[in-house]
PDB file of C-alpha atoms in Angstrom:
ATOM      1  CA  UNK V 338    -269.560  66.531  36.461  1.00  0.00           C
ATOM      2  CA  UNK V 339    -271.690  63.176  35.731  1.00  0.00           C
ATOM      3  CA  UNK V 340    -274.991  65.978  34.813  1.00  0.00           C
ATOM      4  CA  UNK V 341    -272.853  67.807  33.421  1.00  0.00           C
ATOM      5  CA  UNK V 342    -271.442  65.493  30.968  1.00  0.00           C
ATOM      6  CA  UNK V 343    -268.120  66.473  31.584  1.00  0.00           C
ATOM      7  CA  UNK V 344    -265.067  64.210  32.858  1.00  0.00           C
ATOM      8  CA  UNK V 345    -262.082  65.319  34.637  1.00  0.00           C
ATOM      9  CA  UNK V 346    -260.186  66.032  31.606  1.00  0.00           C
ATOM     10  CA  UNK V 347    -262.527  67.802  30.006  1.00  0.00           C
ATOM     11  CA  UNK V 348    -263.353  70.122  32.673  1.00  0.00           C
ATOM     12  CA  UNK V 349    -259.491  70.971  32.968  1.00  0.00           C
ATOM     13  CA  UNK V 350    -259.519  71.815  29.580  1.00  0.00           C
ATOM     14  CA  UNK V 351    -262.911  74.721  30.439  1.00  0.00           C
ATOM     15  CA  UNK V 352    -260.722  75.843  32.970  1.00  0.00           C
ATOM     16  CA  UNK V 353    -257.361  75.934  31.688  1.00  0.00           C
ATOM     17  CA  UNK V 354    -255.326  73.933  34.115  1.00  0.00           C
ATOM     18  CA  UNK V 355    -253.750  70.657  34.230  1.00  0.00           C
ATOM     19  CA  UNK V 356    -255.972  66.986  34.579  1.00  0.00           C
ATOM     20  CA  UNK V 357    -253.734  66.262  37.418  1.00  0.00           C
ATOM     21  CA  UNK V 358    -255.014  69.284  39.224  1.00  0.00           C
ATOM     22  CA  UNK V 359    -258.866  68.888  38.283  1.00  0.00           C
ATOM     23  CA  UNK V 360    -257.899  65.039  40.368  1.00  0.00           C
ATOM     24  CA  UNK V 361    -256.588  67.050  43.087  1.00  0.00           C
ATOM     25  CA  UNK V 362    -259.559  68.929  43.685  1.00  0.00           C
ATOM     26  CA  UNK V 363    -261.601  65.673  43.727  1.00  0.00           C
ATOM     27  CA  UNK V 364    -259.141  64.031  45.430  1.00  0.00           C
ATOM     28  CA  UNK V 365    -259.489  67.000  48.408  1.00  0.00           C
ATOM     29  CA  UNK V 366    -263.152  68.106  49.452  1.00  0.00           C
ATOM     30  CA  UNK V 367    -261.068  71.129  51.621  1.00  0.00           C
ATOM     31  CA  UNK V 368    -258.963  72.099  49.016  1.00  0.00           C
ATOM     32  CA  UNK V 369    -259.690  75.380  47.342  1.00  0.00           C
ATOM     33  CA  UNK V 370    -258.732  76.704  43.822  1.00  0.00           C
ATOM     34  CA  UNK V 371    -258.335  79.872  43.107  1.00  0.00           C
ATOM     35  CA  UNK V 372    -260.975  82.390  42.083  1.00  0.00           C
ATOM     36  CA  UNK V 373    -260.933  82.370  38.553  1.00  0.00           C
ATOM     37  CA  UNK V 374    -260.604  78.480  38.102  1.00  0.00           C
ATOM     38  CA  UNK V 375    -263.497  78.383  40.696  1.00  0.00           C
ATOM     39  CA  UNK V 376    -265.902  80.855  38.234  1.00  0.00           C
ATOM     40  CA  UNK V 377    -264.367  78.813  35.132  1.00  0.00           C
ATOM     41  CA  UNK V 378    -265.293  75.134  37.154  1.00  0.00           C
ATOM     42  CA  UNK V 379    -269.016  76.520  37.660  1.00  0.00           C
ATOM     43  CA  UNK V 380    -269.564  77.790  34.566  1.00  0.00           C
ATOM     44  CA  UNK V 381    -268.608  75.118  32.587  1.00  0.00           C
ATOM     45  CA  UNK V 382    -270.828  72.800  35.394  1.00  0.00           C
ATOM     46  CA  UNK V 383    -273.527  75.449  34.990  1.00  0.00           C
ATOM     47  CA  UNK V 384    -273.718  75.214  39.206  1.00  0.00           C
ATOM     48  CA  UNK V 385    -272.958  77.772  41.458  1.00  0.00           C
ATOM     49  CA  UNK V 386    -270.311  78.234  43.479  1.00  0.00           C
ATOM     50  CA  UNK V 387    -271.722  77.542  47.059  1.00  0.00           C
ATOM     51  CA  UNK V 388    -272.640  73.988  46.030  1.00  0.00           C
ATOM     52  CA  UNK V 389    -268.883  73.062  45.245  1.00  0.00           C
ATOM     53  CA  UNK V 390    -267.142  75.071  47.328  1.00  0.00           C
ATOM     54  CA  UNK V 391    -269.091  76.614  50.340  1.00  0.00           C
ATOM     55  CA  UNK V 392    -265.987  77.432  52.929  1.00  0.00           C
ATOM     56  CA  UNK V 393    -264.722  79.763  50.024  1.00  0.00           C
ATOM     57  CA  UNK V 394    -267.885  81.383  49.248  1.00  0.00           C
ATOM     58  CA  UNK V 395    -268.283  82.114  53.787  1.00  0.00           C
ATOM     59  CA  UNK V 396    -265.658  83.825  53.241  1.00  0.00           C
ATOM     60  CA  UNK V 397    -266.415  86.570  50.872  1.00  0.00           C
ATOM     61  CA  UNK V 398    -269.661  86.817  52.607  1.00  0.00           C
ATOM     62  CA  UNK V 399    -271.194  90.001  51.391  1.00  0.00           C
ATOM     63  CA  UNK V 400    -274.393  91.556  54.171  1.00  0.00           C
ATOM     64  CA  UNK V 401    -274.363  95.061  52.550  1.00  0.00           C
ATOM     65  CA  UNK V 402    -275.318  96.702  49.305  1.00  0.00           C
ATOM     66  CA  UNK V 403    -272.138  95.710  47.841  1.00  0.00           C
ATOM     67  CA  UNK V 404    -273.467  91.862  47.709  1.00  0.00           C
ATOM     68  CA  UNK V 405    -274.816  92.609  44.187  1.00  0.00           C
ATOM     69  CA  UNK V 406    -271.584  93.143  42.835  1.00  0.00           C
ATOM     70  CA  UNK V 407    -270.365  89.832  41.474  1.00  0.00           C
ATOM     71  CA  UNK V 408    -267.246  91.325  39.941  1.00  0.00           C
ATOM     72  CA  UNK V 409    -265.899  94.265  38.276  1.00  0.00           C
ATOM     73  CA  UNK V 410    -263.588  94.808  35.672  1.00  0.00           C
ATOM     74  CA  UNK V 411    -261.047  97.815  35.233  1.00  0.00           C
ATOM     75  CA  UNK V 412    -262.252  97.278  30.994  1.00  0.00           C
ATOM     76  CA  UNK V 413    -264.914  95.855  29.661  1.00  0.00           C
ATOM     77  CA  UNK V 414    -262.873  94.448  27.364  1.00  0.00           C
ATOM     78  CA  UNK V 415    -261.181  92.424  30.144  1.00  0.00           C
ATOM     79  CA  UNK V 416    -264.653  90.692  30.942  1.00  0.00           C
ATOM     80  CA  UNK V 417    -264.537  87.361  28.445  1.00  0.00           C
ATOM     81  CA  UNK V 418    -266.680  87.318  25.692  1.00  0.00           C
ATOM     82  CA  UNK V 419    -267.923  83.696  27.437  1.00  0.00           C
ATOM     83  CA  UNK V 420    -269.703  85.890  30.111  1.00  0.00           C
ATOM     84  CA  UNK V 421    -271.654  87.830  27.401  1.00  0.00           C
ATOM     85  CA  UNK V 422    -272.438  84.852  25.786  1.00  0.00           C
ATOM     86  CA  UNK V 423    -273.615  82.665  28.930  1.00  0.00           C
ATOM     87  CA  UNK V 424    -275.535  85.288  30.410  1.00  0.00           C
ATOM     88  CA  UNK V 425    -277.404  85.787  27.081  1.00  0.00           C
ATOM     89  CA  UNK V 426    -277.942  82.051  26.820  1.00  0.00           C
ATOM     90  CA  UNK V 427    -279.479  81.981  30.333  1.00  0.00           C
ATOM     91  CA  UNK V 428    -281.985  85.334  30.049  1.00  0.00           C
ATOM     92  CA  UNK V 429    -285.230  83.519  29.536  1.00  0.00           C
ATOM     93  CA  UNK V 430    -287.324  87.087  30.207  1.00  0.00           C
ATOM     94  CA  UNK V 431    -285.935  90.578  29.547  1.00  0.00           C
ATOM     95  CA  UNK V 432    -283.001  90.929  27.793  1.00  0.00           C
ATOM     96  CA  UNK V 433    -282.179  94.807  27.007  1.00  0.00           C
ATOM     97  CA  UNK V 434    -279.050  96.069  25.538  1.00  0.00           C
ATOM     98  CA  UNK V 435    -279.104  99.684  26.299  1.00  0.00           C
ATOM     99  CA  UNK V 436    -275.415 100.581  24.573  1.00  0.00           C
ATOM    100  CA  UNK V 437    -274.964 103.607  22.750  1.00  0.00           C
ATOM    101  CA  UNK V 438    -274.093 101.388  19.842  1.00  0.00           C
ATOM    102  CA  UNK V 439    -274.111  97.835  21.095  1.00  0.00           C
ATOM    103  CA  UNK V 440    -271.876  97.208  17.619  1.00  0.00           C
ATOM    104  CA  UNK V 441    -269.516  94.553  19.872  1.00  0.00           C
ATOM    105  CA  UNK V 442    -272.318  92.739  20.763  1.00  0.00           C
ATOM    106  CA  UNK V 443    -273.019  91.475  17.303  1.00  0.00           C
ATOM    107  CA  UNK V 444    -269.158  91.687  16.646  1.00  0.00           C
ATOM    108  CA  UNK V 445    -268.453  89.496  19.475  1.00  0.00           C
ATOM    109  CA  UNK V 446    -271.337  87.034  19.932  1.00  0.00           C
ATOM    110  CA  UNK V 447    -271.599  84.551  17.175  1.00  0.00           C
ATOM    111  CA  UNK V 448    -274.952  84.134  14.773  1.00  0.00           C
ATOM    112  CA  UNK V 449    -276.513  86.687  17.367  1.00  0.00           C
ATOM    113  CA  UNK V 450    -279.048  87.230  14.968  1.00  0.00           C
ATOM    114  CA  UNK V 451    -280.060  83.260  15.092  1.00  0.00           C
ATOM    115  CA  UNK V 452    -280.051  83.863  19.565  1.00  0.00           C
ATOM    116  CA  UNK V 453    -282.144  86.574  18.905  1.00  0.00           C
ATOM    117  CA  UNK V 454    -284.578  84.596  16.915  1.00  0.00           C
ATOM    118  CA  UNK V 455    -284.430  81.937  19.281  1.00  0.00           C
ATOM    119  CA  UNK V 456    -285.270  84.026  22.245  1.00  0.00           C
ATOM    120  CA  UNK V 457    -288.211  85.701  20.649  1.00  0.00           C
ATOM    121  CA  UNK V 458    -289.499  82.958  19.689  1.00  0.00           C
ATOM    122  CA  UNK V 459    -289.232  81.277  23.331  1.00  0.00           C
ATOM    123  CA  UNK V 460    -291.259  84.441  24.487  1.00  0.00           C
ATOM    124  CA  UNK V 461    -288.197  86.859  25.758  1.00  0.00           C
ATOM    125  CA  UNK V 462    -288.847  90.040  25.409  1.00  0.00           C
ATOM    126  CA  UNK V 463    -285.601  91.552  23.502  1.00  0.00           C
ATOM    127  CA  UNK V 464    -284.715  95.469  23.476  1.00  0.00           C
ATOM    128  CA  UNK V 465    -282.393  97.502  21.945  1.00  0.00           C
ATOM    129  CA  UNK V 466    -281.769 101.079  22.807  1.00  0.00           C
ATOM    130  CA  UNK V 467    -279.272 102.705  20.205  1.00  0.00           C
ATOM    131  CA  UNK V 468    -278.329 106.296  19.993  1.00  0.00           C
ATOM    132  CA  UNK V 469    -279.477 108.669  17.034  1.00  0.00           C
ATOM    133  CA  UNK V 470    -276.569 108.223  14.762  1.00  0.00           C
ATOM    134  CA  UNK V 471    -277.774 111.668  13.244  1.00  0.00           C
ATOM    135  CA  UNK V 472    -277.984 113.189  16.802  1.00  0.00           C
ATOM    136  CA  UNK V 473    -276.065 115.899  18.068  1.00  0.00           C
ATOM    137  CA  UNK V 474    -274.140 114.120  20.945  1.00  0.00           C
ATOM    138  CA  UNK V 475    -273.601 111.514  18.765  1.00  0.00           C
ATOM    139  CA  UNK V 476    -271.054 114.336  16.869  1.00  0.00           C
ATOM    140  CA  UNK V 477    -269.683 115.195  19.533  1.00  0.00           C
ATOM    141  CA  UNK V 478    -268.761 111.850  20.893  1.00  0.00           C
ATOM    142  CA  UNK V 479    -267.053 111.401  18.204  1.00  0.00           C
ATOM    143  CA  UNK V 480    -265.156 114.436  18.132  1.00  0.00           C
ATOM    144  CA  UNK V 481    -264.160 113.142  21.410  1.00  0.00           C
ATOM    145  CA  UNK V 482    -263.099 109.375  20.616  1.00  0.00           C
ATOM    146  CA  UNK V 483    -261.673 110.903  17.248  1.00  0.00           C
ATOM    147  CA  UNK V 484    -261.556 106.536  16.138  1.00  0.00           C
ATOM    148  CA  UNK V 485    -261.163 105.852  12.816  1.00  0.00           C
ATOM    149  CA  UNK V 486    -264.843 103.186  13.357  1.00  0.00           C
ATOM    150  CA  UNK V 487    -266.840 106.174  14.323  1.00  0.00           C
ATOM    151  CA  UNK V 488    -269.836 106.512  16.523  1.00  0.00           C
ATOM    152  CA  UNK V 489    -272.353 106.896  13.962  1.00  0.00           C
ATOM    153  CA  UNK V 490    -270.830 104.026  11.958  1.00  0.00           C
ATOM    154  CA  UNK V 491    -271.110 101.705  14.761  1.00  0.00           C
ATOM    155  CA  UNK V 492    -274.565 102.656  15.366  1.00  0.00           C
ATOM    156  CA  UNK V 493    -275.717 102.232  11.891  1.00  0.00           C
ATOM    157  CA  UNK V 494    -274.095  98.860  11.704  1.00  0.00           C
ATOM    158  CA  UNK V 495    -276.042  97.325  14.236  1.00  0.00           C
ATOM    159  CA  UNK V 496    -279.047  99.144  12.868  1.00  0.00           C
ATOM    160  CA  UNK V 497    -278.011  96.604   9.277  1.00  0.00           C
ATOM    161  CA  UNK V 498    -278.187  93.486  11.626  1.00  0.00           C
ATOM    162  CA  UNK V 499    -281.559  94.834  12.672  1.00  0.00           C
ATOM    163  CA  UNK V 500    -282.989  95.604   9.414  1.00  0.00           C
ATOM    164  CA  UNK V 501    -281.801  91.881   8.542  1.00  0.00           C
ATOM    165  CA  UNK V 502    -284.343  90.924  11.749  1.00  0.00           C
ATOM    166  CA  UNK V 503    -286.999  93.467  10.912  1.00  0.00           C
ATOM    167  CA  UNK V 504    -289.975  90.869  10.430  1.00  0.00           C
ATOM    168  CA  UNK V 505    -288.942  89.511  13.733  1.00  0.00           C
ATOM    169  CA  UNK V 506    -292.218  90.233  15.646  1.00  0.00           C
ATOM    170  CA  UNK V 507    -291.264  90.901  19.374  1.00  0.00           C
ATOM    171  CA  UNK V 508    -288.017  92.297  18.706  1.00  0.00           C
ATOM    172  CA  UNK V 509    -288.157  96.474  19.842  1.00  0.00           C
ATOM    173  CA  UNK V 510    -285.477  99.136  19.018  1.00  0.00           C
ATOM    174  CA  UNK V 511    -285.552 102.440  19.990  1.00  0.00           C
ATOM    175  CA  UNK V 512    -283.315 105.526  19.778  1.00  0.00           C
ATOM    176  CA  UNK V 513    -282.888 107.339  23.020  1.00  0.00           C
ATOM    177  CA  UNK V 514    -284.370 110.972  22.929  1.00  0.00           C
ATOM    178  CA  UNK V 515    -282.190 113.759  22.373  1.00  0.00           C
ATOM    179  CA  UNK V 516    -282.952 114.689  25.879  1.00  0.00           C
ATOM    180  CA  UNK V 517    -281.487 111.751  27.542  1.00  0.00           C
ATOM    181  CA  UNK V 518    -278.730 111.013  24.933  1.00  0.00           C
ATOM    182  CA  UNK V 519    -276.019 112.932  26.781  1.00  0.00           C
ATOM    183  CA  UNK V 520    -276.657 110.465  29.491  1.00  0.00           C
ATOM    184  CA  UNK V 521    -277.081 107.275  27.139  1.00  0.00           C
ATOM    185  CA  UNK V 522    -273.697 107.744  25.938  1.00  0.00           C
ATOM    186  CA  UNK V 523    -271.926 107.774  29.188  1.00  0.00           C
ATOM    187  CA  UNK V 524    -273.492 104.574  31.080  1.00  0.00           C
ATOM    188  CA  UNK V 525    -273.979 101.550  29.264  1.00  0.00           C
ATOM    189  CA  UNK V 526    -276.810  98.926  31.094  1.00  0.00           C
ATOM    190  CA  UNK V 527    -276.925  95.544  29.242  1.00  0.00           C
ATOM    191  CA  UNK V 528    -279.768  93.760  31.150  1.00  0.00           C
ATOM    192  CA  UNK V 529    -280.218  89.901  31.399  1.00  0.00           C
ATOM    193  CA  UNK V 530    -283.127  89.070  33.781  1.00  0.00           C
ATOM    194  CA  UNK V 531    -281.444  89.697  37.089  1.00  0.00           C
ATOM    195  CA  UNK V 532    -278.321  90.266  36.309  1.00  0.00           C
ATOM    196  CA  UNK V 533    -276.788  93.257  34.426  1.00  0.00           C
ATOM    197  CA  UNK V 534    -272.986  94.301  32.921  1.00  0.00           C
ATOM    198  CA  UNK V 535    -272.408  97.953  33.267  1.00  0.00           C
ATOM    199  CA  UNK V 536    -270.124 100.321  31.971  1.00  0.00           C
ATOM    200  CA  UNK V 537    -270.196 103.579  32.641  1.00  0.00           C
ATOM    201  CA  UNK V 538    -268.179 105.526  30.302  1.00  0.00           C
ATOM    202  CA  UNK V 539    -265.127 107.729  31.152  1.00  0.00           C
ATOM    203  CA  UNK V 540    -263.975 111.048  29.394  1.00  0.00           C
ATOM    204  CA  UNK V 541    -262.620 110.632  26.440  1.00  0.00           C
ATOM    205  CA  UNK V 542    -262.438 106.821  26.291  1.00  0.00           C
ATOM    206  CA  UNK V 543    -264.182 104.226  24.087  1.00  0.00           C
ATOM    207  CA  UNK V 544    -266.556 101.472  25.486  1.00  0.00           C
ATOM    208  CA  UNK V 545    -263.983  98.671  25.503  1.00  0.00           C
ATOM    209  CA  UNK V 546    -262.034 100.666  28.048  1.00  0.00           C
ATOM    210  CA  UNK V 547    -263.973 101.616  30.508  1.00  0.00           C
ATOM    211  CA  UNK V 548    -264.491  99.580  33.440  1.00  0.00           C
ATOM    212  CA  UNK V 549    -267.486  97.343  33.909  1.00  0.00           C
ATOM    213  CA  UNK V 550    -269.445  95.808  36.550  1.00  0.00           C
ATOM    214  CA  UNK V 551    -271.400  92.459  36.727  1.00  0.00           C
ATOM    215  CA  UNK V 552    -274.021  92.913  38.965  1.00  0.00           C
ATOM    216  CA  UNK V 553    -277.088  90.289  40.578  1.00  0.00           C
ATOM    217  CA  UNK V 554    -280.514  91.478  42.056  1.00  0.00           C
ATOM    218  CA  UNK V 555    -280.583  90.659  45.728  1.00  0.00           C
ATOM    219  CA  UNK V 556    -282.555  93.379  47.415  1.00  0.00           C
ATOM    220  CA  UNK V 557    -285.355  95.685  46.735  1.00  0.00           C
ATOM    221  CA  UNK V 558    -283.611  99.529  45.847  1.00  0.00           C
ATOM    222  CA  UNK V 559    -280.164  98.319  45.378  1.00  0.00           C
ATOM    223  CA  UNK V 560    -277.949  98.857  43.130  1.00  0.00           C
ATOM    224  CA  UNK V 561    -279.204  96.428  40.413  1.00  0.00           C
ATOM    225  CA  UNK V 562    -282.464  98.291  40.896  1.00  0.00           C
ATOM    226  CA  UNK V 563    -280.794 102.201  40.542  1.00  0.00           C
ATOM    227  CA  UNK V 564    -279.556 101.117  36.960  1.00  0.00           C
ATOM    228  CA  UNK V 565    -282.219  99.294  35.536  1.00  0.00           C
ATOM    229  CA  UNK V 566    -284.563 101.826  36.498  1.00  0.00           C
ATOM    230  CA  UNK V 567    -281.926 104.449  34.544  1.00  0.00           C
ATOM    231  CA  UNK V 568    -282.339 102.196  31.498  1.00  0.00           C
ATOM    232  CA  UNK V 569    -286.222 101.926  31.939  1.00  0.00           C
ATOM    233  CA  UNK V 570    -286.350 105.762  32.360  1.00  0.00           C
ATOM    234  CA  UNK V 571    -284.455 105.748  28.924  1.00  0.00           C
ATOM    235  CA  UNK V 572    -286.404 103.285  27.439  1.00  0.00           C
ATOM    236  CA  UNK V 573    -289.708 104.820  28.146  1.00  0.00           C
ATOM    237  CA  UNK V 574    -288.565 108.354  26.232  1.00  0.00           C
ATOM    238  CA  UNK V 575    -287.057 106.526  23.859  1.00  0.00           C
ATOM    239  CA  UNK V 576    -288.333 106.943  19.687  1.00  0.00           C
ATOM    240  CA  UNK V 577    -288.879 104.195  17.390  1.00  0.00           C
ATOM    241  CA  UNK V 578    -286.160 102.826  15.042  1.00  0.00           C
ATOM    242  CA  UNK V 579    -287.658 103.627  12.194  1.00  0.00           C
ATOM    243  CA  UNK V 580    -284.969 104.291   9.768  1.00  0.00           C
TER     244      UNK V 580
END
């Protein structure tokens, strides 16, 4: 907490309980919170969660493929915007948004234009895939969500806060190709060095409630791998924003 700069009642505040409990946990080296005030504890630390708390992370021990799944959420909307924000803070190298809109990134990120200035300027390379608002699957996605803040809306709102960046030298956009939208719109990958959030979209629901998964590279051909190589596969057919 001391390199932190936090002090006991200031971390219970970060993670929503009580002072008395934060003690209590100091007080006891084998007591355990609970999972969520464990995450909340090392985020706000910025440590992770074997350093603290070692017996609790032996026993969720993961040896398989699974290991790279640090959570998942039944709506992406249920992941906290904090998580979007920390993992963008942290991405030092790649950071790729490959959303079919990525409007709620801007929407829920504060002065993301300022991070993204900030993060090219620091040498990240930043990427945005969008889909063709004009496109054809873009119609008929929306014929589908049938939402009064359509698709194409959405897309060409981000495409304003990208305009607003466009002497930004580093910064890349692309539209997918019309080829690959079909399977742009139905898996979101939003890439932050070796981690990624993904949603992969079902039937006739919007982004913000389909599930999501937070995944961490760990192995060679796993499943941080298989969707980062779908979003460079994307990427690499994808046409300049241009418009």
């Amino acid at each position: 907490m001391a390199e932190a700069g936090l002090s006991p009642r200031q971390l219970a505040v970060r993670c929503g309980v009580t002072g008395k409990t934060v003690e209590r946990w100091l007080a006891d080296a084998d007591r355990v919170p609970h999972a969520r005030n464990r995450e909340d504890a090392c985020r706000a630390l910025g440590v992770d969660e074997e350093m603290i708390w070692p017996s609790a992370m032996k026993d969720r021990i993961k040896t398989g493929h699974d290991r790279e799944l640090v959570r998942s959420y039944p709506y992406r909307s249920a992941c906290p915007s904090t998580v979007w924000g920390e993992l963008i803070d942290r991405t030092t190298a790649d950071l790729y948004l490959a959303g079919y809109t990525n409007y709620f990134v801007w929407l829920e990120q504060p002065a993301f234009a300022e991070t993204i200035r900030r993060k090219v300027a620091s040498g990240c390379r930043v990427r945005l895939l969008l889909g063709d608002p004009e496109g054809e699957v873009t119609r008929q996605r929306e014929a589908i969500e049938d939402t009064a803040l359509s698709v194409s809306t959405r897309i060409r709102i981000t495409l304003e806060s990208l305009r607003a960046l466009k002497n930004l030298a580093g910064l890349e956009a692309r539209f997918s190709s019309p080829e690959d939208a079909v399977n742009h719109v139905s898996l979101s990958v939003f890439r932050f060095d070796e981690q990624l959030l993904v949603t992969p979209h079902l039937a006739r629901l919007v982004g913000h409630d389909s599930p999501l998964l937070h995944l961490r590279r760990y192995e060679s051909g796993g499943m941080f791998d298989r969707f980062a190589e779908h979003a460079e596969e994307l990427w690499t057919r994808g046409q300049p924003v241009t418009r």
